[in-house]
Amino acid sequence: MVVDPWLTKDPFWPLSEREPERLKEIDVIAITHAHIDHAAGVDEMVRQNENVFVIVQSEFGHSLEARGMKNIIRTNFGGTVELKGIKFSMVPASHTSSWMDQTGKREIFGTAAGYVIEFENGEKVYVSGDTGLTGDMKFVVSDFFKPQISILPVTGLFAMEPDQAAYAANVIGSKYVVPSHDFPKEVSLAADPEAYRKLLKRLPVLNSYKKVETFLEIMKRDYPHIETVYIPIGETVVIG
Amino acid sequence: MVVDPWLTKDPFWPLSEREPERLKEIDVIAITHAHIDHAAGVDEMVRQNENVFVIVQSEFGHSLEARGMKNIIRTNFGGTVELKGIKFSMVPASHTSSWMDQTGKREIFGTAAGYVIEFENGEKVYVSGDTGLTGDMKFVVSDFFKPQISILPVTGLFAMEPDQAAYAANVIGSKYVVPSHDFPKEVSLAADPEAYRKLLKRLPVLNSYKKVETFLEIMKRDYPHIETVYIPIGETVVIG
Amino acid sequence: MVVDPWLTKDPFWPLSEREPERLKEIDVIAITHAHIDHAAGVDEMVRQNENVFVIVQSEFGHSLEARGMKNIIRTNFGGTVELKGIKFSMVPASHTSSWMDQTGKREIFGTAAGYVIEFENGEKVYVSGDTGLTGDMKFVVSDFFKPQISILPVTGLFAMEPDQAAYAANVIGSKYVVPSHDFPKEVSLAADPEAYRKLLKRLPVLNSYKKVETFLEIMKRDYPHIETVYIPIGETVVIG
């Protein structure tokens, strides 16, 4: 299972994980929104693995189907899709969704969403996708779904700043919180340094690691009862 | 008054109700969003009844006007439109709105909404339209408007699953709740079986009645203080 | 600093304030959404003042850049932009954003937003932009940001009606609330009467002052602990 893959020119995803034989092991791709760093290359992944299912917001799915993509499962807020024993429930996100076509024209592509993913053992993970602080984190995610793990963006500007993210983590009340949306501290640390160098010309995100550090400090100081689990890019961490 | 008409190829709406003389009796049409099952054929209804007013979200209204439609009343979240003594207040919905034109191209058509409709006697009905669970059901609909009746989608995938809908019904706190968005259990039960057969090729909704049953069970078990009123397709029920 | 300028054909903005030398004094423009009365003429303002920065929601910014506009700072919900010591935090709004191009075609232009603006002394002003009542006024604006001043639309139809706005003011809990979105009571009172006369053909807003009066009455009657500060069009008021 992969959430928000970024295959094409992704500077971070380990290259060895992007080999065709590895892509064929993926059963389900769930996408939160169409921005390049969450969805670029999805069509390529489906071409290389015709058994994969792609869960997306309904209008986004229509747009992908209009481009010839197959294996799309369209859903919308409030809906739950069950695949291989795992339940994907689409929840609101305070964000947007658009896609730039090859002529450079940007189109609205559906609506940004998050997921609460429930595994066969009943454990739930909230993958917020990019989002600002919003009341549905309390009312929908926390009160109704009660996830044990929350993965939240913490690097600001296009989603929650560190202080908002820490506040959100506390309100949601998951036992574990995982900060996300960070970028490598140095070009040489990227899985694909050349792709990272190009990205940095458009998005100056080299200092996003500082926001992660701020988030970790706030969590430690204000919310020590929550276990904050930082997963360095390309690494694997076992939670719980 | 009609909310979310589906004139063209609607498999459910009794054919006798769609005769021109019946359509002419309609004073107001309020539309929650542009998906086919909520809005197809609205232009035809206005052509056959030039005295009808159509209340829609502002950008959706611009799109309809650009197609030559008349009698549009554009509004937006927070606004109240009063017509013939009835107040239509537009409230948020956690859903989307798009429309496929005759060339097959799908366009975003405004933004999905719900309505709180207040009658002359002060009774209020919340017609959520399609929506996922969202905090504005509590904060806007329940706390501010306090409707006596709530009509909620309960059949999942593109809107609330039965458990979310039951949870929502309890939080909103209306005395009566009416489950919606179900489809006939068998093709032969549809008002227009041929149209239903065609629809089923695109949307496999034959089993949606099971979700209604689940909803009714949850309401009976967990929220017996709420009167759940199921209105079979094509039938009429007097509430209260 | 200017929020939501309406340069071209704005009937209200004093003409003397729109002279090139005055426009050159502006450091930052923050836009809540693309509707004409909040954004028309922004490109002209940037042409006349190449030192100004324009803060907008990300997709709206892409659309402006595609039209050749410079000095755009794109952000999104949850993000904070700091310029000249002032922090602009983008918060949700329950509204929409679109723009009509010169051929008359209307396009979705980003997503509507509000701002919490924090000055160097720590004082915060919530500029909601056009919005309906929404739970994020409580959860994001009040609970997280706690602004001392709130500027809210009160004239209904396309944003909060007076009773919703008063309810919102109380929930947000700012010490001061400023009603907005009103229009001159008479054509002759407009800064540009000819522009106002043309506008009135499209938007019959001559009676919006009555909604302001209703809002002021509700605030006085139900929420006398909040200081409601009405700023007549074209005038200046010192708060606090």
XYZ file of C-alpha atoms in Angstrom:
720
model
C 0.000 0.000 0.000
C 1.290 3.429 -0.912
C -0.208 6.803 -0.041
C 0.563 9.786 -2.288
C 3.285 8.373 -4.512
C 5.564 10.772 -6.340
C 7.271 8.624 -8.924
C 8.414 10.996 -11.623
C 11.324 13.170 -10.561
C 10.659 12.588 -6.877
C 13.929 13.541 -5.212
C 13.242 11.439 -2.118
C 11.737 8.074 -2.804
C 14.656 5.615 -2.805
C 15.412 4.720 -6.418
C 15.628 1.027 -5.546
C 11.997 1.165 -4.422
C 10.941 2.548 -7.758
C 12.147 -0.395 -9.839
C 9.400 -2.111 -11.858
C 9.525 -5.280 -9.748
C 9.009 -3.256 -6.567
C 6.143 -1.273 -8.087
C 4.438 -4.566 -8.964
C 4.230 -5.422 -5.256
C 1.886 -2.517 -4.580
C -1.776 -3.495 -4.148
C -3.373 -0.143 -3.444
C -2.466 3.477 -4.028
C -4.487 6.082 -2.143
C -4.065 9.688 -3.241
C -4.982 12.699 -1.130
C -4.737 15.358 -3.842
C -3.291 16.113 -7.254
C -0.324 18.342 -6.417
C 2.863 17.124 -8.057
C 4.545 15.999 -4.838
C 1.628 13.701 -4.033
C 0.571 12.263 -7.376
C 3.098 12.731 -10.215
C 3.710 9.464 -12.002
C 0.623 7.603 -10.825
C -0.291 6.760 -14.401
C 3.180 5.283 -14.908
C 2.745 3.138 -11.777
C -0.532 1.749 -13.079
C 1.005 1.024 -16.479
C 3.723 -1.020 -14.782
C 1.335 -2.797 -12.420
C -2.065 -3.515 -13.849
C -3.259 -5.152 -10.631
C -3.006 -2.034 -8.531
C -6.097 -0.101 -7.437
C -5.982 3.667 -7.139
C -8.338 5.277 -4.599
C -9.075 8.936 -5.266
C -11.670 11.635 -4.736
C -14.438 11.351 -7.327
C -13.778 14.358 -9.587
C -10.037 13.677 -9.474
C -10.848 10.133 -10.591
C -12.921 11.411 -13.495
C -9.975 13.545 -14.586
C -7.595 10.570 -14.412
C -10.040 8.382 -16.349
C -10.364 11.080 -18.990
C -6.572 10.802 -19.406
C -6.941 7.074 -20.042
C -5.996 5.776 -16.601
C -7.480 2.488 -15.469
C -8.094 0.812 -12.091
C -9.494 3.980 -10.522
C -11.787 3.661 -7.515
C -13.686 6.901 -7.097
C -15.007 7.843 -3.668
C -15.867 10.999 -1.769
C -16.089 12.416 1.764
C -17.961 10.088 4.085
C -17.287 7.031 1.955
C -15.267 3.973 2.962
C -13.544 1.717 0.414
C -12.501 -1.746 1.600
C -9.703 -3.505 -0.278
C -7.844 -6.641 0.862
C -9.262 -6.241 4.357
C -8.109 -2.657 4.733
C -10.629 0.180 4.992
C -9.891 3.582 3.487
C -12.244 6.301 4.740
C -12.017 9.665 3.010
C -12.037 12.617 5.411
C -11.947 16.389 4.820
C -8.708 18.328 4.390
C -8.318 22.091 4.367
C -6.295 22.210 1.179
C -6.671 22.317 -2.606
C -6.018 20.059 -5.573
C -4.779 20.955 -9.039
C -2.572 19.566 -11.751
C -0.509 21.180 -14.491
C -0.873 19.533 -17.865
C 1.969 19.176 -20.344
C 1.161 22.493 -21.993
C 1.669 24.227 -18.662
C -2.027 24.879 -18.087
C -3.096 24.235 -14.518
C -6.464 22.637 -13.880
C -8.451 22.034 -10.709
C -8.346 18.265 -10.216
C -10.921 17.226 -7.688
C -10.742 18.249 -4.059
C -8.062 17.614 -1.453
C -8.797 14.910 1.112
C -7.257 12.875 3.884
C -7.716 9.222 4.792
C -8.303 7.236 7.918
C -6.904 3.798 7.110
C -8.107 0.936 9.273
C -6.108 -2.287 9.256
C -7.445 -5.761 9.854
C -6.465 -5.612 13.532
C -8.574 -2.489 14.044
C -5.616 -0.106 14.246
C -6.311 3.195 12.510
C -3.872 5.604 10.896
C -4.901 9.131 9.950
C -3.021 10.355 6.902
C -4.099 13.971 6.709
C -2.398 14.814 3.432
C -1.561 18.471 3.124
C -3.948 20.469 5.270
C -4.335 23.495 7.452
C -5.783 23.210 10.924
C -9.510 22.497 10.636
C -12.344 21.587 12.969
C -12.962 18.305 11.181
C -9.712 17.019 12.712
C -11.621 17.177 15.997
C -15.174 16.444 14.889
C -14.597 13.809 12.206
C -11.122 12.361 12.744
C -10.839 12.409 16.528
C -14.431 12.108 17.757
C -15.666 9.648 15.146
C -12.622 7.648 13.965
C -10.206 7.889 16.952
C -7.005 6.931 15.102
C -4.011 5.583 17.041
C -1.478 7.157 14.667
C -1.633 10.534 12.902
C 0.659 11.590 10.070
C 0.559 15.386 9.786
C 2.313 18.028 7.670
C 4.421 20.348 9.831
C 6.534 22.445 7.458
C 4.214 25.379 6.842
C 3.465 27.816 4.026
C 1.281 25.402 2.033
C 0.007 23.445 5.039
C 0.189 23.625 8.839
C 3.026 25.564 10.425
C 4.744 23.691 13.297
C 2.667 25.343 16.038
C -0.619 24.559 14.266
C 0.492 20.986 13.660
C 1.399 20.453 17.310
C -1.915 21.942 18.387
C -3.678 19.633 15.918
C -1.790 16.578 17.189
C -2.993 17.306 20.712
C -6.606 17.849 19.695
C -6.722 14.720 17.540
C -5.324 12.791 20.469
C -3.585 9.948 18.645
C -1.069 8.081 20.778
C 1.563 8.508 18.042
C 2.133 11.420 15.694
C 4.435 11.401 12.670
C 5.545 14.757 11.191
C 5.594 14.892 7.406
C 6.144 17.107 4.368
C 9.814 17.674 5.023
C 12.530 17.774 2.405
C 16.208 16.751 2.585
C 18.485 19.184 4.383
C 21.078 19.020 1.623
C 20.919 18.270 -2.071
C 23.430 15.454 -1.706
C 21.138 13.651 0.755
C 18.342 13.293 -1.799
C 17.646 9.973 -3.467
C 17.757 11.829 -6.759
C 19.929 14.924 -6.211
C 19.468 16.188 -9.760
C 15.675 16.101 -9.419
C 15.958 17.847 -6.050
C 18.162 20.575 -7.519
C 15.521 21.270 -10.170
C 12.719 21.252 -7.631
C 14.523 23.773 -5.438
C 14.422 26.335 -8.233
C 10.624 26.267 -8.080
C 10.120 25.576 -4.376
C 12.776 26.839 -1.951
C 12.238 24.096 0.641
C 15.831 23.477 1.700
C 15.083 24.890 5.137
C 11.955 22.857 5.789
C 13.946 20.657 8.183
C 14.038 23.601 10.578
C 10.267 23.536 10.771
C 10.413 19.838 11.632
C 12.836 20.673 14.423
C 10.498 23.374 15.739
C 7.611 20.909 15.666
C 9.610 18.308 17.585
C 10.549 20.915 20.201
C 6.950 22.049 20.704
C 5.733 18.461 21.025
C 8.390 17.664 23.609
C 7.726 20.802 25.611
C 3.919 21.078 25.436
C 2.604 17.611 24.650
C 5.056 15.082 26.115
C 2.219 12.546 26.542
C 2.130 12.079 22.749
C 4.838 9.890 21.233
C 6.259 11.870 18.344
C 7.932 9.599 15.823
C 10.166 11.246 13.252
C 10.861 9.042 10.237
C 13.945 10.270 8.344
C 13.523 10.274 4.566
C 14.118 6.841 3.125
C 14.175 5.093 6.510
C 11.825 2.627 8.128
C 10.458 2.848 11.657
C 8.335 0.337 13.545
C 5.691 2.110 15.653
C 4.162 0.663 18.806
C -41.131 23.015 -3.910
C -38.623 20.482 -5.154
C -35.088 19.894 -3.896
C -32.556 18.315 -6.260
C -34.764 17.250 -9.154
C -33.498 14.618 -11.539
C -35.824 14.863 -14.482
C -33.949 13.371 -17.390
C -33.536 9.612 -17.162
C -34.259 9.573 -13.442
C -35.194 5.946 -12.733
C -37.113 6.806 -9.565
C -39.252 9.895 -9.824
C -42.781 8.671 -10.638
C -43.436 9.368 -14.313
C -46.868 10.782 -13.532
C -45.176 13.486 -11.441
C -43.044 14.491 -14.374
C -45.874 15.442 -16.697
C -45.801 19.064 -17.887
C -48.907 20.006 -15.908
C -47.324 18.685 -12.698
C -44.040 20.476 -13.373
C -45.979 23.718 -13.741
C -47.134 23.424 -10.124
C -43.600 23.799 -8.836
C -42.766 27.236 -7.403
C -39.195 26.763 -6.279
C -36.377 24.367 -7.095
C -33.410 24.326 -4.718
C -30.317 22.468 -5.898
C -27.553 21.251 -3.609
C -24.976 20.381 -6.293
C -24.551 19.613 -9.974
C -24.110 15.830 -9.981
C -26.460 14.157 -12.437
C -28.656 12.532 -9.805
C -29.395 15.913 -8.242
C -29.697 18.306 -11.157
C -30.095 16.649 -14.578
C -32.995 18.165 -16.475
C -33.316 21.367 -14.483
C -33.131 23.414 -17.680
C -35.992 21.357 -19.118
C -38.064 22.024 -15.985
C -37.573 25.765 -16.337
C -38.457 25.644 -20.028
C -41.755 23.966 -19.138
C -42.509 26.275 -16.214
C -41.327 29.814 -16.652
C -42.623 30.856 -13.228
C -40.317 28.604 -11.269
C -37.327 29.976 -9.371
C -34.127 27.972 -9.112
C -31.970 28.544 -6.027
C -28.340 27.517 -6.467
C -24.834 28.237 -5.237
C -23.446 31.326 -6.963
C -20.826 29.836 -9.308
C -23.187 26.999 -10.241
C -25.751 29.681 -11.087
C -23.265 31.508 -13.318
C -22.648 28.234 -15.176
C -26.376 27.676 -15.666
C -26.871 31.253 -16.854
C -24.003 30.827 -19.312
C -25.979 27.911 -20.762
C -28.972 30.199 -21.254
C -30.996 29.216 -18.208
C -33.327 31.795 -16.707
C -34.966 32.326 -13.294
C -31.766 31.581 -11.393
C -31.365 32.935 -7.872
C -27.694 32.834 -6.955
C -26.719 32.648 -3.291
C -23.821 31.359 -1.223
C -22.969 30.002 2.229
C -24.419 32.143 4.978
C -27.130 33.602 2.737
C -30.887 33.179 3.154
C -33.307 33.458 0.232
C -36.991 33.989 1.078
C -39.583 32.962 -1.489
C -43.327 32.638 -0.920
C -42.797 32.806 2.822
C -40.261 29.986 2.882
C -36.642 30.658 3.830
C -33.825 28.730 2.171
C -30.512 29.063 4.022
C -27.451 27.635 2.301
C -25.191 25.632 4.630
C -21.869 23.842 4.027
C -21.650 20.275 2.719
C -18.547 18.106 2.601
C -18.967 17.117 -1.028
C -18.179 18.287 -4.557
C -20.059 19.573 -7.591
C -19.380 18.911 -11.262
C -21.263 18.431 -14.492
C -20.446 16.557 -17.682
C -21.255 18.478 -20.823
C -22.551 16.885 -24.003
C -19.044 16.331 -25.362
C -18.242 14.235 -22.297
C -16.020 16.860 -20.732
C -16.559 17.208 -16.991
C -16.461 20.664 -15.446
C -16.482 21.868 -11.863
C -19.897 23.501 -11.423
C -19.929 25.565 -8.275
C -19.611 24.050 -4.843
C -21.779 21.488 -3.060
C -24.128 22.818 -0.402
C -27.010 21.870 1.844
C -30.095 23.833 2.838
C -31.976 24.540 6.000
C -35.526 25.241 4.835
C -37.773 27.136 7.244
C -41.501 27.047 6.669
C -44.008 29.717 7.611
C -44.826 27.944 10.876
C -41.192 28.053 11.972
C -40.508 24.350 11.353
C -37.076 23.749 9.862
C -35.901 20.903 7.641
C -32.215 20.272 7.020
C -31.614 18.826 3.556
C -27.931 17.998 3.683
C -27.573 16.947 0.059
C -24.721 14.534 -0.453
C -22.143 15.050 2.268
C -19.611 13.362 4.470
C -19.665 13.865 8.214
C -18.492 17.397 8.955
C -18.258 19.655 11.971
C -20.584 22.218 10.424
C -23.446 19.768 11.008
C -22.847 20.499 14.682
C -21.680 24.085 14.593
C -23.880 25.549 11.859
C -26.855 23.212 11.414
C -27.449 22.049 14.982
C -26.180 24.901 17.146
C -27.398 27.781 14.977
C -30.405 26.490 12.994
C -31.750 23.626 15.208
C -33.865 21.872 12.539
C -36.700 19.544 13.588
C -36.198 17.233 10.606
C -32.933 16.126 8.968
C -32.715 14.387 5.598
C -29.315 12.669 5.366
C -27.546 10.418 2.844
C -26.807 6.995 4.339
C -25.660 4.763 1.478
C -21.931 5.407 1.540
C -19.072 5.519 -0.970
C -19.874 9.013 -2.285
C -21.395 10.294 0.951
C -21.833 9.145 4.557
C -21.703 5.440 5.308
C -24.523 4.240 7.595
C -22.477 4.515 10.801
C -21.379 8.075 9.993
C -24.935 9.043 9.104
C -26.324 7.654 12.365
C -23.601 9.452 14.312
C -24.462 12.658 12.424
C -28.182 12.255 13.123
C -27.461 12.079 16.832
C -25.144 15.075 16.847
C -27.523 17.221 14.800
C -30.258 16.295 17.250
C -33.314 16.669 15.012
C -36.418 14.958 16.376
C -36.911 13.208 13.020
C -34.322 11.865 10.608
C -35.005 10.687 7.068
C -32.410 8.461 5.344
C -31.812 9.256 1.688
C -29.734 8.457 -1.383
C -31.032 4.926 -1.766
C -31.892 3.240 -5.029
C -34.538 0.608 -5.879
C -33.726 -2.933 -4.755
C -34.717 -4.365 -8.122
C -34.782 -2.977 -11.619
C -38.470 -3.780 -11.965
C -39.301 -1.557 -8.978
C -37.944 1.563 -10.654
C -40.287 4.196 -12.058
C -38.293 3.979 -15.260
C -36.696 0.492 -15.348
C -34.874 1.117 -18.627
C -33.206 4.248 -17.253
C -32.275 2.368 -14.079
C -30.740 -0.465 -16.104
C -28.526 2.039 -17.925
C -27.561 3.796 -14.700
C -26.523 0.514 -13.096
C -23.844 0.029 -15.755
C -22.149 3.202 -14.553
C -23.011 3.075 -10.849
C -23.499 -0.352 -9.255
C -25.990 0.810 -6.638
C -28.374 -2.156 -6.613
C -27.248 -3.032 -3.099
C -27.642 0.411 -1.611
C -30.823 -0.740 0.149
C -28.618 -2.850 2.425
C -26.923 0.304 3.644
C -30.325 1.789 4.436
C -31.131 -1.329 6.458
C -27.850 -1.004 8.352
C -28.630 2.635 9.067
C -32.105 1.782 10.377
C -30.618 -0.919 12.631
C -28.002 1.413 14.100
C -30.591 4.114 14.746
C -32.909 1.651 16.500
C -30.101 0.196 18.607
C -28.046 3.286 19.487
C -30.360 6.281 19.084
C -33.914 5.126 19.830
C -34.840 8.623 21.009
C -34.703 9.839 17.401
C -37.676 9.015 15.183
C -36.241 7.545 12.002
C -38.658 7.870 9.131
C -37.917 5.811 6.051
C -39.765 7.030 2.960
C -39.882 4.302 0.297
C -39.165 5.565 -3.216
C -42.270 7.081 -4.764
C -44.264 7.074 -1.543
C -45.503 9.872 0.668
C -45.149 10.046 4.422
C -46.584 12.610 6.818
C -44.095 13.437 9.582
C -45.056 14.637 13.043
C -1.134 47.137 3.692
C -4.365 46.583 1.800
C -6.746 43.613 2.030
C -8.988 42.828 -0.952
C -8.471 45.892 -3.114
C -11.061 46.710 -5.750
C -9.327 49.228 -7.949
C -11.107 49.088 -11.265
C -14.599 50.542 -11.152
C -14.812 50.280 -7.381
C -17.616 52.667 -6.452
C -16.399 53.083 -2.881
C -12.661 53.413 -2.537
C -11.977 57.165 -2.339
C -10.560 58.249 -5.690
C -7.804 60.245 -3.984
C -6.544 57.008 -2.433
C -6.265 55.413 -5.855
C -3.810 57.896 -7.291
C -0.515 56.347 -8.465
C 1.496 58.007 -5.702
C -0.842 56.551 -3.054
C -0.710 53.091 -4.607
C 3.077 53.224 -4.429
C 2.870 53.459 -0.625
C 1.350 50.000 -0.363
C 3.762 47.294 0.779
C 1.517 44.258 0.872
C -1.793 43.260 -0.692
C -3.544 40.223 0.775
C -6.473 38.830 -1.208
C -9.135 36.569 0.235
C -10.738 35.480 -3.054
C -11.113 36.378 -6.704
C -14.607 37.865 -6.841
C -14.624 41.244 -8.562
C -15.368 43.255 -5.424
C -12.289 41.836 -3.699
C -9.676 41.613 -6.426
C -10.475 43.589 -9.599
C -7.515 45.717 -10.620
C -4.830 43.942 -8.624
C -2.712 43.544 -11.742
C -2.955 47.300 -12.337
C -1.823 47.961 -8.750
C 1.246 45.790 -9.231
C 2.070 47.473 -12.529
C 2.050 50.843 -10.781
C 4.024 49.658 -7.762
C 6.617 47.044 -8.512
C 7.653 46.791 -4.858
C 4.327 45.498 -3.612
C 3.858 41.858 -2.605
C 0.572 40.098 -3.240
C -0.375 37.269 -0.867
C -2.916 34.835 -2.297
C -4.112 31.253 -2.076
C -1.862 28.983 -4.119
C -4.069 28.091 -7.102
C -5.277 31.680 -7.339
C -1.623 32.690 -7.447
C -0.911 30.258 -10.275
C -3.794 31.788 -12.235
C -2.454 35.307 -11.679
C 1.059 34.258 -12.678
C -0.338 32.652 -15.832
C -1.760 36.090 -16.686
C 1.700 37.590 -16.330
C 1.408 39.052 -12.841
C 4.549 39.359 -10.757
C 5.324 39.662 -7.035
C 2.895 36.892 -6.098
C 3.418 35.046 -2.809
C 1.469 31.814 -2.938
C 0.358 30.210 0.314
C -2.427 27.908 1.507
C -4.472 27.025 4.592
C -2.277 26.530 7.628
C 0.556 28.614 6.226
C 1.901 31.876 7.653
C 3.689 34.474 5.514
C 5.777 37.077 7.343
C 6.440 40.380 5.579
C 7.869 43.547 7.164
C 7.245 42.116 10.625
C 3.580 41.367 9.974
C 2.330 37.770 9.881
C -0.458 36.755 7.515
C -1.970 33.372 8.390
C -4.424 31.923 5.894
C -7.543 30.459 7.501
C -10.593 28.697 6.018
C -13.621 30.569 4.699
C -16.956 29.061 3.721
C -17.126 30.767 0.344
C -15.999 30.391 -3.270
C -13.588 32.056 -5.648
C -13.992 32.699 -9.369
C -13.090 35.289 -11.944
C -14.646 36.311 -15.250
C -12.174 36.788 -18.048
C -12.500 39.428 -20.743
C -14.443 37.085 -23.019
C -17.066 36.707 -20.307
C -16.052 33.175 -19.396
C -16.009 32.556 -15.658
C -13.250 30.404 -14.207
C -12.691 28.963 -10.755
C -9.731 30.913 -9.381
C -8.328 29.181 -6.351
C -10.268 28.826 -3.138
C -11.726 31.485 -0.836
C -9.813 32.157 2.376
C -9.598 34.491 5.324
C -6.561 35.884 7.134
C -5.483 36.350 10.689
C -3.047 39.252 10.544
C -0.674 39.618 13.475
C 1.078 42.932 13.944
C 4.463 43.486 15.553
C 2.858 44.263 18.917
C 1.095 40.900 18.954
C -2.363 42.298 18.167
C -4.301 40.076 15.798
C -7.031 41.025 13.339
C -9.238 38.395 11.728
C -10.307 39.427 8.237
C -12.782 36.722 7.342
C -13.381 37.807 3.759
C -16.767 36.721 2.467
C -17.890 33.659 4.385
C -20.850 31.837 5.799
C -20.895 30.729 9.411
C -18.464 27.832 9.809
C -17.005 25.797 12.644
C -13.474 26.878 11.800
C -14.355 30.333 13.145
C -14.508 28.594 16.523
C -11.896 25.879 16.118
C -9.223 27.661 14.088
C -9.793 31.408 14.477
C -11.016 31.616 18.066
C -9.420 28.625 19.808
C -6.046 28.767 18.052
C -5.482 32.387 16.976
C -7.644 34.385 19.466
C -7.819 37.660 17.491
C -8.645 40.926 19.281
C -10.495 42.359 16.270
C -12.770 40.555 13.783
C -13.939 42.038 10.497
C -17.012 40.089 9.329
C -19.472 40.334 6.426
C -23.008 41.030 7.665
C -25.093 41.853 4.590
C -26.306 38.392 3.621
C -27.207 36.538 0.417
C -23.600 35.812 -0.618
C -22.197 35.670 2.921
C -23.485 35.746 6.497
C -26.885 37.272 7.179
C -26.909 39.674 10.158
C -28.079 37.052 12.676
C -25.368 34.578 11.595
C -22.735 37.300 11.719
C -23.737 38.358 15.241
C -23.704 34.725 16.363
C -20.256 34.328 14.782
C -18.949 37.469 16.476
C -19.953 36.073 19.853
C -18.424 32.650 19.223
C -15.162 34.085 17.917
C -15.012 36.249 21.008
C -12.945 39.152 19.712
C -13.139 42.259 21.870
C -13.992 44.340 18.784
C -16.047 43.412 15.752
C -16.287 45.410 12.538
C -19.215 44.752 10.159
C -18.303 44.733 6.479
C -19.578 44.122 2.946
C -21.971 47.033 2.944
C -22.593 49.356 0.032
C -23.525 53.069 -0.038
C -27.136 53.846 0.814
C -27.467 56.192 -2.145
C -25.741 56.414 -5.502
C -24.661 59.980 -4.818
C -22.746 58.876 -1.721
C -20.430 56.612 -3.710
C -16.861 57.625 -4.411
C -17.551 56.841 -8.048
C -21.320 57.211 -8.563
C -21.184 56.180 -12.217
C -19.430 52.896 -11.341
C -21.918 52.293 -8.549
C -24.857 52.879 -10.922
C -23.460 50.233 -13.283
C -22.831 47.802 -10.463
C -26.393 48.140 -9.203
C -27.704 46.784 -12.499
C -25.906 43.516 -11.794
C -26.106 43.419 -8.016
C -29.090 45.112 -6.334
C -27.257 45.999 -3.135
C -28.735 49.430 -2.464
C -30.527 48.090 0.609
C -27.532 46.369 2.159
C -27.280 49.188 4.705
C -30.456 47.808 6.301
C -28.673 44.557 7.015
C -25.885 46.495 8.698
C -28.497 48.198 10.861
C -30.020 44.853 11.794
C -26.574 43.541 12.704
C -25.863 46.554 14.901
C -29.217 46.103 16.669
C -28.604 42.400 17.363
C -25.127 43.096 18.697
C -26.416 45.822 21.009
C -29.298 43.674 22.270
C -27.681 40.231 22.553
C -23.938 40.785 22.803
C -23.385 44.161 24.486
C -20.048 42.936 25.886
C -18.562 43.097 22.375
C -17.576 46.516 21.067
C -19.109 46.790 17.611
C -17.297 49.351 15.514
C -19.015 50.495 12.337
C -16.668 52.174 9.887
C -18.623 54.263 7.346
C -17.370 53.880 3.779
C -14.401 56.098 3.151
C -13.889 56.996 6.793
C -11.165 56.145 9.266
C -11.681 54.863 12.787
C -9.093 54.229 15.483
C -9.924 51.086 17.463
C -8.891 50.445 21.049
